[in-house]
Amino acid sequence: MTDELIRQNLLDDTPNNTTLNTHIMNPTLFKEYKESRVEVSTTPALIYLESVKGCPFDCLMCSLGKTPISHVPMELLDKLEPHYDELEYLSIHGDGEPLLTKHLEYFAEKSNKHKFTLHMNTTGELLTQQKSEKLANAHGLLIRFSIHAGTPEVYKRIIGGDFHKTLGKIKELVDFCKDKGPRHDFWFSFIVMKETVDSIEDFLRETHKAGVKSVRFTRLSPTAPIIFGSTKRDFTLKYFEQFNKDVIETFIRNRPKYDALAKELGIKIEYGTMSEYTKYSPSNMEEFKKYKLNSIGKITNKVTDRLISKRFLPIVPPKGDCIVPWYGQLIIKSDGDVRLCCSSPHGLGNLNEKSLEEIWNDTPIQEVRESFAKGKYPKACGYCKGFSIDSPPKDVLDLIRKTGI
């Protein structure tokens, strides 16, 4: 199914394919979105659940870095289970490594029973044959592997692990799932920065060797440790040294080579958060040089998020639209806290105090919907450009297409 057909299905009152028994094609959800309903009758179709808090790894760009491990309690999962039938996707990552979860078999079984796709971001280092077998039995499986390098040397500095050993584990899972159909899909993620940008072509070749068909490129996020410099394994990573206009210009100038190599290898490139630079090319580099990165604004928001749980910038909210407050992209922390989406820490409530239905129609989320109904992004969104129907949510649309809907 093409993006155009999906978008038309979202806009129509009646989906073109009426035989589909799937929440994403539920006309009520999109009718309420199109009408900017403040109170809705549906529950989220996409939930990000923090199945594990903490991580044993020591990735340079990550703020977790060898933190204690705790698991989402079964009592919280029991509260969510009545809503599994309405889910399209359950992502089981958060501030932790999802392959550590003691509930992996539970998630795979619920995916089968309730016909949702299980999604996670992981380094893949903790994959074993037993875990791969459990994951392969899910109804749908979408995994984004955080690779961020094309050579063992760069991988060792950035992630700290064994490059080829990890890729071997991922290839074993990919091979194990080859006969499972389009609902099982795997991506490699790559953070563009000074330390990694020269290994992108090697990264694409290693992606091909691992049997993975899709990659995404993202910008380096200004996490607290790397703003001032994060030193690990005799290497210091500083945000403004690693992600600046020179690095982005290198990426833009080399994009034709990346695209050509990916096409040759049969790899699909999604530019993720680097997509804001895809309108530039070697032929209009002068226009890019006038572009402002807004790094200071994003860092300011991270600080005010932490201090007062609110975003300060931009001062004047821009005009725009987003489907997330209706479709859902809830972040549910392992302690029950519920946040708006993966791009905003805006708090909506706690599942230990209220039900999901109550939170999904409570004042904090209604205020967000009201703002979008007036055509403006709420302060909670910061610089996020949202996921609208006119500019369709690439991640969501790709998830739909790749799961065979």
mmCIF file of C-alpha atoms in Angstrom:
data_model
loop_
_atom_site.group_PDB
_atom_site.id
_atom_site.type_symbol
_atom_site.label_atom_id
_atom_site.label_comp_id
_atom_site.label_asym_id
_atom_site.label_seq_id
_atom_site.Cartn_x
_atom_site.Cartn_y
_atom_site.Cartn_z
ATOM 1 C CA MET A 1 0.000 0.000 0.000
ATOM 2 C CA THR A 2 1.459 3.355 -1.019
ATOM 3 C CA ASP A 3 1.796 6.415 1.189
ATOM 4 C CA GLU A 4 -0.728 8.175 -1.039
ATOM 5 C CA LEU A 5 -3.321 5.448 -0.528
ATOM 6 C CA ILE A 6 -2.701 5.428 3.217
ATOM 7 C CA ARG A 7 -3.088 9.200 3.403
ATOM 8 C CA GLN A 8 -6.330 8.980 1.432
ATOM 9 C CA ASN A 9 -7.584 6.282 3.778
ATOM 10 C CA LEU A 10 -6.839 8.549 6.736
ATOM 11 C CA LEU A 11 -8.762 11.423 5.154
ATOM 12 C CA ASP A 12 -11.789 9.423 4.012
ATOM 13 C CA ASP A 13 -14.669 8.697 6.351
ATOM 14 C CA THR A 14 -14.675 5.127 5.035
ATOM 15 C CA PRO A 15 -11.342 3.369 4.442
ATOM 16 C CA ASN A 16 -10.742 2.157 0.878
ATOM 17 C CA ASN A 17 -9.983 -1.329 2.172
ATOM 18 C CA THR A 18 -12.929 -2.111 4.436
ATOM 19 C CA THR A 19 -11.794 -5.689 5.050
ATOM 20 C CA LEU A 20 -8.973 -4.553 7.321
ATOM 21 C CA ASN A 21 -9.556 -5.152 11.008
ATOM 22 C CA THR A 22 -7.086 -2.615 12.263
ATOM 23 C CA HIS A 23 -7.224 0.384 14.581
ATOM 24 C CA ILE A 24 -5.201 2.630 12.271
ATOM 25 C CA MET A 25 -8.014 2.418 9.714
ATOM 26 C CA ASN A 26 -10.673 3.097 12.342
ATOM 27 C CA PRO A 27 -12.651 5.978 10.803
ATOM 28 C CA THR A 28 -13.717 7.223 14.266
ATOM 29 C CA LEU A 29 -10.127 7.983 15.266
ATOM 30 C CA PHE A 30 -9.471 10.110 12.206
ATOM 31 C CA LYS A 31 -12.906 11.691 12.223
ATOM 32 C CA GLU A 32 -12.195 12.940 15.742
ATOM 33 C CA TYR A 33 -8.786 14.169 14.613
ATOM 34 C CA LYS A 34 -10.168 15.984 11.556
ATOM 35 C CA GLU A 35 -12.847 17.592 13.720
ATOM 36 C CA SER A 36 -10.240 18.531 16.366
ATOM 37 C CA ARG A 37 -12.277 16.897 19.109
ATOM 38 C CA VAL A 38 -11.003 17.835 22.546
ATOM 39 C CA GLU A 39 -12.586 14.744 24.095
ATOM 40 C CA VAL A 40 -12.187 11.500 22.161
ATOM 41 C CA SER A 41 -13.788 8.074 22.256
ATOM 42 C CA THR A 42 -10.749 6.089 21.069
ATOM 43 C CA THR A 43 -7.639 5.126 23.010
ATOM 44 C CA PRO A 44 -4.052 5.328 21.698
ATOM 45 C CA ALA A 45 -3.017 3.130 18.787
ATOM 46 C CA LEU A 46 0.677 3.619 19.566
ATOM 47 C CA ILE A 47 2.244 3.360 23.022
ATOM 48 C CA TYR A 48 5.882 3.553 24.056
ATOM 49 C CA LEU A 49 6.277 1.510 27.234
ATOM 50 C CA GLU A 50 9.446 1.619 29.292
ATOM 51 C CA SER A 51 9.800 -2.120 29.814
ATOM 52 C CA VAL A 52 13.202 -1.659 31.445
ATOM 53 C CA LYS A 53 14.760 1.321 33.185
ATOM 54 C CA GLY A 54 18.551 1.335 33.197
ATOM 55 C CA CYS A 55 21.280 -0.005 30.945
ATOM 56 C CA PRO A 56 24.572 -1.901 31.411
ATOM 57 C CA PHE A 57 26.199 -0.271 28.372
ATOM 58 C CA ASP A 58 28.272 2.871 28.131
ATOM 59 C CA CYS A 59 27.432 4.528 24.806
ATOM 60 C CA LEU A 60 29.052 7.954 24.479
ATOM 61 C CA MET A 61 25.979 9.893 23.362
ATOM 62 C CA CYS A 62 23.638 8.342 25.930
ATOM 63 C CA SER A 63 22.856 9.854 29.339
ATOM 64 C CA LEU A 64 22.071 6.456 30.929
ATOM 65 C CA GLY A 65 25.526 4.891 31.001
ATOM 66 C CA LYS A 66 25.722 1.875 33.311
ATOM 67 C CA THR A 67 22.652 2.623 35.439
ATOM 68 C CA PRO A 68 20.816 0.193 37.760
ATOM 69 C CA ILE A 69 18.223 -2.068 36.139
ATOM 70 C CA SER A 70 14.540 -2.154 37.094
ATOM 71 C CA HIS A 71 11.594 -3.722 35.262
ATOM 72 C CA VAL A 72 8.081 -2.486 34.598
ATOM 73 C CA PRO A 73 5.874 -4.136 37.253
ATOM 74 C CA MET A 74 3.319 -6.711 36.200
ATOM 75 C CA GLU A 75 0.613 -4.652 37.934
ATOM 76 C CA LEU A 76 1.183 -1.876 35.399
ATOM 77 C CA LEU A 77 1.005 -4.305 32.478
ATOM 78 C CA ASP A 78 -2.294 -5.614 33.853
ATOM 79 C CA LYS A 79 -3.696 -2.073 33.661
ATOM 80 C CA LEU A 80 -2.619 -1.726 30.046
ATOM 81 C CA GLU A 81 -3.730 -5.136 28.787
ATOM 82 C CA PRO A 82 -7.428 -4.234 28.353
ATOM 83 C CA HIS A 83 -6.271 -1.759 25.663
ATOM 84 C CA TYR A 84 -4.063 -4.148 23.690
ATOM 85 C CA ASP A 85 -6.825 -4.927 21.187
ATOM 86 C CA GLU A 86 -6.819 -1.276 20.088
ATOM 87 C CA LEU A 87 -3.041 -1.079 19.689
ATOM 88 C CA GLU A 88 -1.285 -1.111 16.351
ATOM 89 C CA TYR A 89 2.181 -0.788 17.876
ATOM 90 C CA LEU A 90 3.622 -1.377 21.320
ATOM 91 C CA SER A 91 7.160 -0.050 21.646
ATOM 92 C CA ILE A 92 8.962 -1.517 24.636
ATOM 93 C CA HIS A 93 11.925 0.830 24.941
ATOM 94 C CA GLY A 94 12.509 3.872 27.114
ATOM 95 C CA ASP A 95 15.381 4.876 29.383
ATOM 96 C CA GLY A 96 16.816 1.392 29.243
ATOM 97 C CA GLU A 97 17.858 -1.575 27.104
ATOM 98 C CA PRO A 98 14.656 -3.452 26.120
ATOM 99 C CA LEU A 99 16.392 -6.785 25.501
ATOM 100 C CA LEU A 100 16.957 -6.945 29.256
ATOM 101 C CA THR A 101 13.246 -7.164 29.993
ATOM 102 C CA LYS A 102 12.116 -10.215 31.912
ATOM 103 C CA HIS A 103 8.762 -9.877 30.131
ATOM 104 C CA LEU A 104 10.023 -10.559 26.580
ATOM 105 C CA GLU A 105 7.988 -13.756 26.160
ATOM 106 C CA TYR A 106 4.922 -11.966 27.595
ATOM 107 C CA PHE A 107 5.195 -9.166 25.014
ATOM 108 C CA ALA A 108 5.596 -11.632 22.133
ATOM 109 C CA GLU A 109 2.582 -13.648 23.309
ATOM 110 C CA LYS A 110 0.405 -10.523 23.690
ATOM 111 C CA SER A 111 1.490 -9.347 20.246
ATOM 112 C CA ASN A 112 0.176 -12.620 18.819
ATOM 113 C CA LYS A 113 -3.026 -12.641 20.820
ATOM 114 C CA HIS A 114 -3.968 -9.001 20.173
ATOM 115 C CA LYS A 115 -2.409 -8.635 16.691
ATOM 116 C CA PHE A 116 -0.196 -5.637 17.360
ATOM 117 C CA THR A 117 3.373 -5.058 16.190
ATOM 118 C CA LEU A 118 6.126 -5.184 18.793
ATOM 119 C CA HIS A 119 8.675 -2.412 18.341
ATOM 120 C CA MET A 120 11.947 -1.531 20.042
ATOM 121 C CA ASN A 121 15.197 0.423 19.740
ATOM 122 C CA THR A 122 18.216 -1.558 20.919
ATOM 123 C CA THR A 123 21.942 -1.985 20.374
ATOM 124 C CA GLY A 124 21.323 -5.684 19.708
ATOM 125 C CA GLU A 125 24.317 -6.699 21.809
ATOM 126 C CA LEU A 126 22.152 -8.763 24.173
ATOM 127 C CA LEU A 127 20.541 -10.866 21.461
ATOM 128 C CA THR A 128 20.730 -14.627 21.974
ATOM 129 C CA GLN A 129 19.243 -17.485 20.008
ATOM 130 C CA GLN A 130 16.606 -17.955 22.724
ATOM 131 C CA LYS A 131 15.607 -14.279 22.622
ATOM 132 C CA SER A 132 15.532 -14.326 18.828
ATOM 133 C CA GLU A 133 13.164 -17.291 18.876
ATOM 134 C CA LYS A 134 10.817 -15.487 21.270
ATOM 135 C CA LEU A 135 10.861 -12.307 19.215
ATOM 136 C CA ALA A 136 10.301 -14.134 15.941
ATOM 137 C CA ASN A 137 7.070 -15.571 17.326
ATOM 138 C CA ALA A 138 5.490 -12.111 17.676
ATOM 139 C CA HIS A 139 2.622 -11.200 15.358
ATOM 140 C CA GLY A 140 4.686 -8.306 14.042
ATOM 141 C CA LEU A 141 8.215 -7.232 14.889
ATOM 142 C CA LEU A 142 9.972 -3.966 14.101
ATOM 143 C CA ILE A 143 13.420 -3.349 15.558
ATOM 144 C CA ARG A 144 15.685 -0.363 15.085
ATOM 145 C CA PHE A 145 19.248 -1.303 15.929
ATOM 146 C CA SER A 146 21.490 1.510 17.172
ATOM 147 C CA ILE A 147 24.685 0.926 15.188
ATOM 148 C CA HIS A 148 25.997 4.470 14.546
ATOM 149 C CA ALA A 149 29.248 3.301 12.944
ATOM 150 C CA GLY A 150 30.646 1.584 9.880
ATOM 151 C CA THR A 151 33.915 0.239 11.274
ATOM 152 C CA PRO A 152 34.916 -1.704 14.408
ATOM 153 C CA GLU A 153 37.177 1.162 15.529
ATOM 154 C CA VAL A 154 34.456 3.833 15.412
ATOM 155 C CA TYR A 155 31.908 1.450 16.961
ATOM 156 C CA LYS A 156 34.276 0.692 19.840
ATOM 157 C CA ARG A 157 34.731 4.401 20.601
ATOM 158 C CA ILE A 158 31.025 5.241 20.337
ATOM 159 C CA ILE A 159 29.250 2.144 21.689
ATOM 160 C CA GLY A 160 32.064 0.303 23.436
ATOM 161 C CA GLY A 161 31.185 -3.132 22.088
ATOM 162 C CA ASP A 162 32.317 -5.694 19.524
ATOM 163 C CA PHE A 163 31.107 -4.501 16.114
ATOM 164 C CA HIS A 164 31.235 -7.741 14.140
ATOM 165 C CA LYS A 165 29.973 -9.890 17.013
ATOM 166 C CA THR A 166 26.904 -7.664 17.419
ATOM 167 C CA LEU A 167 26.224 -7.585 13.665
ATOM 168 C CA GLY A 168 26.511 -11.374 13.637
ATOM 169 C CA LYS A 169 23.801 -11.663 16.301
ATOM 170 C CA ILE A 170 21.553 -9.316 14.337
ATOM 171 C CA LYS A 171 22.087 -11.290 11.123
ATOM 172 C CA GLU A 172 21.134 -14.476 12.987
ATOM 173 C CA LEU A 173 17.818 -12.871 14.014
ATOM 174 C CA VAL A 174 17.221 -11.515 10.503
ATOM 175 C CA ASP A 175 17.866 -14.945 8.977
ATOM 176 C CA PHE A 176 15.644 -16.570 11.589
ATOM 177 C CA CYS A 177 12.765 -14.254 10.601
ATOM 178 C CA LYS A 178 13.159 -14.468 6.818
ATOM 179 C CA ASP A 179 10.058 -16.623 6.391
ATOM 180 C CA LYS A 180 7.918 -14.575 8.800
ATOM 181 C CA GLY A 181 6.724 -12.080 6.174
ATOM 182 C CA PRO A 182 6.613 -8.267 5.995
ATOM 183 C CA ARG A 183 5.428 -7.865 9.583
ATOM 184 C CA HIS A 184 8.986 -8.611 10.707
ATOM 185 C CA ASP A 185 11.217 -5.715 9.756
ATOM 186 C CA PHE A 186 14.630 -4.447 10.842
ATOM 187 C CA TRP A 187 16.371 -1.085 10.597
ATOM 188 C CA PHE A 188 19.837 0.236 11.383
ATOM 189 C CA SER A 189 20.100 3.713 12.934
ATOM 190 C CA PHE A 190 23.069 6.011 12.449
ATOM 191 C CA ILE A 191 23.742 9.243 14.358
ATOM 192 C CA VAL A 192 25.494 11.735 12.100
ATOM 193 C CA MET A 193 28.394 13.507 13.826
ATOM 194 C CA LYS A 194 32.039 14.356 13.200
ATOM 195 C CA GLU A 195 33.265 11.055 14.640
ATOM 196 C CA THR A 196 31.014 8.927 12.415
ATOM 197 C CA VAL A 197 30.287 10.827 9.206
ATOM 198 C CA ASP A 198 33.317 9.430 7.356
ATOM 199 C CA SER A 199 32.199 5.837 7.964
ATOM 200 C CA ILE A 200 28.711 6.134 6.412
ATOM 201 C CA GLU A 201 29.570 4.221 3.229
ATOM 202 C CA ASP A 202 31.131 1.436 5.313
ATOM 203 C CA PHE A 203 27.965 1.489 7.443
ATOM 204 C CA LEU A 204 25.798 0.908 4.363
ATOM 205 C CA ARG A 205 27.960 -2.029 3.271
ATOM 206 C CA GLU A 206 27.801 -3.608 6.724
ATOM 207 C CA THR A 207 24.010 -3.092 6.743
ATOM 208 C CA HIS A 208 23.818 -5.096 3.526
ATOM 209 C CA LYS A 209 26.000 -7.899 4.936
ATOM 210 C CA ALA A 210 23.682 -8.183 7.960
ATOM 211 C CA GLY A 211 20.669 -8.646 5.685
ATOM 212 C CA VAL A 212 19.003 -5.423 6.860
ATOM 213 C CA LYS A 213 17.155 -3.464 4.160
ATOM 214 C CA SER A 214 16.450 -0.092 5.788
ATOM 215 C CA VAL A 215 18.534 2.571 7.525
ATOM 216 C CA ARG A 216 17.805 5.953 9.068
ATOM 217 C CA PHE A 217 20.089 8.897 9.711
ATOM 218 C CA THR A 218 19.489 11.086 12.751
ATOM 219 C CA ARG A 219 21.093 14.206 14.163
ATOM 220 C CA LEU A 220 23.072 14.137 17.388
ATOM 221 C CA SER A 221 20.852 15.088 20.322
ATOM 222 C CA PRO A 222 22.258 17.575 22.864
ATOM 223 C CA THR A 223 22.040 15.391 25.964
ATOM 224 C CA ALA A 224 23.394 16.796 29.218
ATOM 225 C CA PRO A 225 26.637 14.733 29.314
ATOM 226 C CA ILE A 226 27.827 15.707 25.835
ATOM 227 C CA ILE A 227 27.004 19.421 25.960
ATOM 228 C CA PHE A 228 30.082 19.889 28.155
ATOM 229 C CA GLY A 229 31.903 16.776 26.998
ATOM 230 C CA SER A 230 31.522 13.070 27.709
ATOM 231 C CA THR A 231 34.807 11.168 28.080
ATOM 232 C CA LYS A 232 34.837 7.401 27.801
ATOM 233 C CA ARG A 233 37.408 4.977 26.432
ATOM 234 C CA ASP A 234 40.002 7.783 26.099
ATOM 235 C CA PHE A 235 37.738 9.757 23.771
ATOM 236 C CA THR A 236 35.802 12.958 24.548
ATOM 237 C CA LEU A 237 32.570 13.713 22.734
ATOM 238 C CA LYS A 238 31.439 17.359 22.820
ATOM 239 C CA TYR A 239 28.163 18.356 21.225
ATOM 240 C CA PHE A 240 29.236 21.511 19.371
ATOM 241 C CA GLU A 241 32.408 19.844 18.089
ATOM 242 C CA GLN A 242 30.536 16.782 16.900
ATOM 243 C CA PHE A 243 27.401 18.320 15.387
ATOM 244 C CA ASN A 244 27.761 21.611 13.574
ATOM 245 C CA LYS A 245 27.357 23.126 10.131
ATOM 246 C CA ASP A 246 30.650 21.681 8.863
ATOM 247 C CA VAL A 247 29.511 18.146 9.710
ATOM 248 C CA ILE A 248 26.090 18.691 8.167
ATOM 249 C CA GLU A 249 27.661 20.189 5.043
ATOM 250 C CA THR A 250 29.851 17.104 4.674
ATOM 251 C CA PHE A 251 26.745 14.951 4.960
ATOM 252 C CA ILE A 252 24.839 17.012 2.373
ATOM 253 C CA ARG A 253 27.739 17.019 -0.122
ATOM 254 C CA ASN A 254 28.104 13.232 0.146
ATOM 255 C CA ARG A 255 24.403 12.390 0.029
ATOM 256 C CA PRO A 256 24.448 11.560 -3.714
ATOM 257 C CA LYS A 257 27.109 8.915 -2.971
ATOM 258 C CA TYR A 258 25.078 7.500 -0.076
ATOM 259 C CA ASP A 259 21.929 7.337 -2.201
ATOM 260 C CA ALA A 260 23.744 5.648 -5.102
ATOM 261 C CA LEU A 261 25.414 3.052 -2.882
ATOM 262 C CA ALA A 262 22.169 2.318 -1.023
ATOM 263 C CA LYS A 263 20.373 1.793 -4.338
ATOM 264 C CA GLU A 264 23.128 -0.552 -5.519
ATOM 265 C CA LEU A 265 22.876 -2.578 -2.287
ATOM 266 C CA GLY A 266 19.065 -2.630 -2.209
ATOM 267 C CA ILE A 267 18.877 -0.530 0.961
ATOM 268 C CA LYS A 268 16.187 2.032 1.643
ATOM 269 C CA ILE A 269 17.327 5.241 3.320
ATOM 270 C CA GLU A 270 15.105 7.211 5.667
ATOM 271 C CA TYR A 271 16.683 10.428 6.844
ATOM 272 C CA GLY A 272 14.963 10.561 10.235
ATOM 273 C CA THR A 273 15.758 13.785 12.071
ATOM 274 C CA MET A 274 18.331 14.563 9.358
ATOM 275 C CA SER A 275 15.378 15.034 6.985
ATOM 276 C CA GLU A 276 15.304 18.771 7.746
ATOM 277 C CA TYR A 277 18.500 19.025 5.657
ATOM 278 C CA THR A 278 17.358 16.936 2.682
ATOM 279 C CA LYS A 279 16.085 20.013 0.843
ATOM 280 C CA TYR A 280 19.718 21.052 0.499
ATOM 281 C CA SER A 281 22.168 19.578 -1.982
ATOM 282 C CA PRO A 282 25.671 20.337 -3.299
ATOM 283 C CA SER A 283 24.047 22.714 -5.802
ATOM 284 C CA ASN A 284 22.385 24.975 -3.183
ATOM 285 C CA MET A 285 24.970 24.867 -0.389
ATOM 286 C CA GLU A 286 24.995 28.654 -0.112
ATOM 287 C CA GLU A 287 21.336 28.510 0.899
ATOM 288 C CA PHE A 288 22.166 25.966 3.602
ATOM 289 C CA LYS A 289 24.861 28.250 5.020
ATOM 290 C CA LYS A 290 22.114 30.735 5.897
ATOM 291 C CA TYR A 291 20.241 28.044 7.843
ATOM 292 C CA LYS A 292 20.087 28.306 11.648
ATOM 293 C CA LEU A 293 20.501 25.090 13.636
ATOM 294 C CA ASN A 294 18.535 26.248 16.720
ATOM 295 C CA SER A 295 20.858 24.180 18.904
ATOM 296 C CA ILE A 296 20.803 26.790 21.688
ATOM 297 C CA GLY A 297 16.999 26.799 21.669
ATOM 298 C CA LYS A 298 16.856 23.012 21.923
ATOM 299 C CA ILE A 299 19.386 22.973 24.755
ATOM 300 C CA THR A 300 17.424 25.686 26.578
ATOM 301 C CA ASN A 301 14.311 23.541 26.345
ATOM 302 C CA LYS A 302 16.151 20.545 27.748
ATOM 303 C CA VAL A 303 17.255 22.627 30.749
ATOM 304 C CA THR A 304 13.787 24.094 31.391
ATOM 305 C CA ASP A 305 12.243 20.632 30.901
ATOM 306 C CA ARG A 306 14.431 19.391 33.732
ATOM 307 C CA LEU A 307 14.008 22.416 36.025
ATOM 308 C CA ILE A 308 10.337 23.371 35.637
ATOM 309 C CA SER A 309 8.928 20.555 33.440
ATOM 310 C CA LYS A 310 8.058 23.082 30.719
ATOM 311 C CA ARG A 311 9.564 24.204 27.444
ATOM 312 C CA PHE A 312 10.473 27.852 27.149
ATOM 313 C CA LEU A 313 11.149 28.190 23.403
ATOM 314 C CA PRO A 314 10.035 29.184 20.871
ATOM 315 C CA ILE A 315 8.504 32.276 22.505
ATOM 316 C CA VAL A 316 5.761 32.506 19.877
ATOM 317 C CA PRO A 317 4.297 29.059 19.150
ATOM 318 C CA PRO A 318 4.406 28.359 15.396
ATOM 319 C CA LYS A 319 1.379 27.393 13.372
ATOM 320 C CA GLY A 320 0.946 23.729 12.689
ATOM 321 C CA ASP A 321 -0.866 20.452 13.074
ATOM 322 C CA CYS A 322 -0.163 17.086 14.672
ATOM 323 C CA ILE A 323 -2.094 13.834 14.794
ATOM 324 C CA VAL A 324 -0.277 12.465 17.874
ATOM 325 C CA PRO A 325 -2.743 13.831 20.503
ATOM 326 C CA TRP A 326 -5.442 11.767 18.767
ATOM 327 C CA TYR A 327 -3.544 8.809 17.321
ATOM 328 C CA GLY A 328 -1.255 8.442 20.289
ATOM 329 C CA GLN A 329 2.450 8.188 20.881
ATOM 330 C CA LEU A 330 2.246 8.002 24.645
ATOM 331 C CA ILE A 331 5.354 7.437 26.705
ATOM 332 C CA ILE A 332 4.542 5.261 29.721
ATOM 333 C CA LYS A 333 7.390 5.109 32.208
ATOM 334 C CA SER A 334 8.040 2.048 34.344
ATOM 335 C CA ASP A 335 6.799 3.974 37.406
ATOM 336 C CA GLY A 336 3.434 4.684 35.712
ATOM 337 C CA ASP A 337 4.093 8.286 34.625
ATOM 338 C CA VAL A 338 2.468 9.067 31.265
ATOM 339 C CA ARG A 339 3.979 11.647 28.906
ATOM 340 C CA LEU A 340 2.742 13.138 25.667
ATOM 341 C CA CYS A 341 5.147 11.594 23.155
ATOM 342 C CA CYS A 342 8.761 10.713 22.412
ATOM 343 C CA SER A 343 9.450 14.342 21.435
ATOM 344 C CA SER A 344 7.994 15.937 24.563
ATOM 345 C CA PRO A 345 8.233 15.149 28.292
ATOM 346 C CA HIS A 346 4.907 16.937 28.898
ATOM 347 C CA GLY A 347 3.232 15.053 31.758
ATOM 348 C CA LEU A 348 -0.340 13.750 31.392
ATOM 349 C CA GLY A 349 -0.820 11.731 34.588
ATOM 350 C CA ASN A 350 0.116 8.475 36.280
ATOM 351 C CA LEU A 351 -1.427 5.050 35.698
ATOM 352 C CA ASN A 352 -1.122 4.266 39.395
ATOM 353 C CA GLU A 353 -3.585 7.083 40.084
ATOM 354 C CA LYS A 354 -5.843 7.104 37.009
ATOM 355 C CA SER A 355 -6.862 4.728 34.239
ATOM 356 C CA LEU A 356 -5.584 5.120 30.689
ATOM 357 C CA GLU A 357 -9.076 6.225 29.565
ATOM 358 C CA GLU A 358 -9.104 8.975 32.201
ATOM 359 C CA ILE A 359 -5.616 10.191 31.321
ATOM 360 C CA TRP A 360 -6.386 10.160 27.584
ATOM 361 C CA ASN A 361 -9.260 12.605 28.138
ATOM 362 C CA ASP A 362 -7.938 14.561 31.126
ATOM 363 C CA THR A 363 -7.137 18.299 31.194
ATOM 364 C CA PRO A 364 -3.408 18.114 30.207
ATOM 365 C CA ILE A 365 -4.064 16.273 26.917
ATOM 366 C CA GLN A 366 -7.221 18.280 26.213
ATOM 367 C CA GLU A 367 -5.202 21.503 26.466
ATOM 368 C CA VAL A 368 -2.800 20.136 23.863
ATOM 369 C CA ARG A 369 -5.682 19.229 21.536
ATOM 370 C CA GLU A 370 -7.232 22.671 22.039
ATOM 371 C CA SER A 371 -3.993 24.335 20.980
ATOM 372 C CA PHE A 372 -3.774 22.273 17.802
ATOM 373 C CA ALA A 373 -7.477 22.933 17.142
ATOM 374 C CA LYS A 374 -6.521 26.635 17.006
ATOM 375 C CA GLY A 375 -3.789 25.812 14.495
ATOM 376 C CA LYS A 376 -0.796 26.318 16.812
ATOM 377 C CA TYR A 377 1.743 24.037 18.427
ATOM 378 C CA PRO A 378 1.529 24.062 22.222
ATOM 379 C CA LYS A 379 4.626 25.053 24.206
ATOM 380 C CA ALA A 380 4.970 21.407 25.227
ATOM 381 C CA CYS A 381 6.089 20.607 21.670
ATOM 382 C CA GLY A 382 9.087 22.944 21.550
ATOM 383 C CA TYR A 383 10.708 22.707 18.123
ATOM 384 C CA CYS A 384 9.039 19.456 17.112
ATOM 385 C CA LYS A 385 7.285 19.819 13.770
ATOM 386 C CA GLY A 386 4.648 17.215 14.561
ATOM 387 C CA PHE A 387 3.018 14.509 12.472
ATOM 388 C CA SER A 388 0.208 15.870 10.337
ATOM 389 C CA ILE A 389 -1.863 14.354 7.537
ATOM 390 C CA ASP A 390 -0.649 16.976 5.044
ATOM 391 C CA SER A 391 2.950 16.125 5.982
ATOM 392 C CA PRO A 392 2.380 12.480 6.845
ATOM 393 C CA PRO A 393 4.205 10.848 9.761
ATOM 394 C CA LYS A 394 6.958 8.981 7.930
ATOM 395 C CA ASP A 395 7.676 6.654 10.826
ATOM 396 C CA VAL A 396 4.026 5.735 11.292
ATOM 397 C CA LEU A 397 3.333 5.380 7.578
ATOM 398 C CA ASP A 398 6.392 3.202 7.129
ATOM 399 C CA LEU A 399 5.310 1.070 10.071
ATOM 400 C CA ILE A 400 1.905 0.622 8.453
ATOM 401 C CA ARG A 401 3.295 -0.237 5.050
ATOM 402 C CA LYS A 402 5.972 -2.580 6.373
ATOM 403 C CA THR A 403 3.552 -4.544 8.537
ATOM 404 C CA GLY A 404 1.517 -5.456 5.473
ATOM 405 C CA ILE A 405 -1.591 -3.392 6.185
#
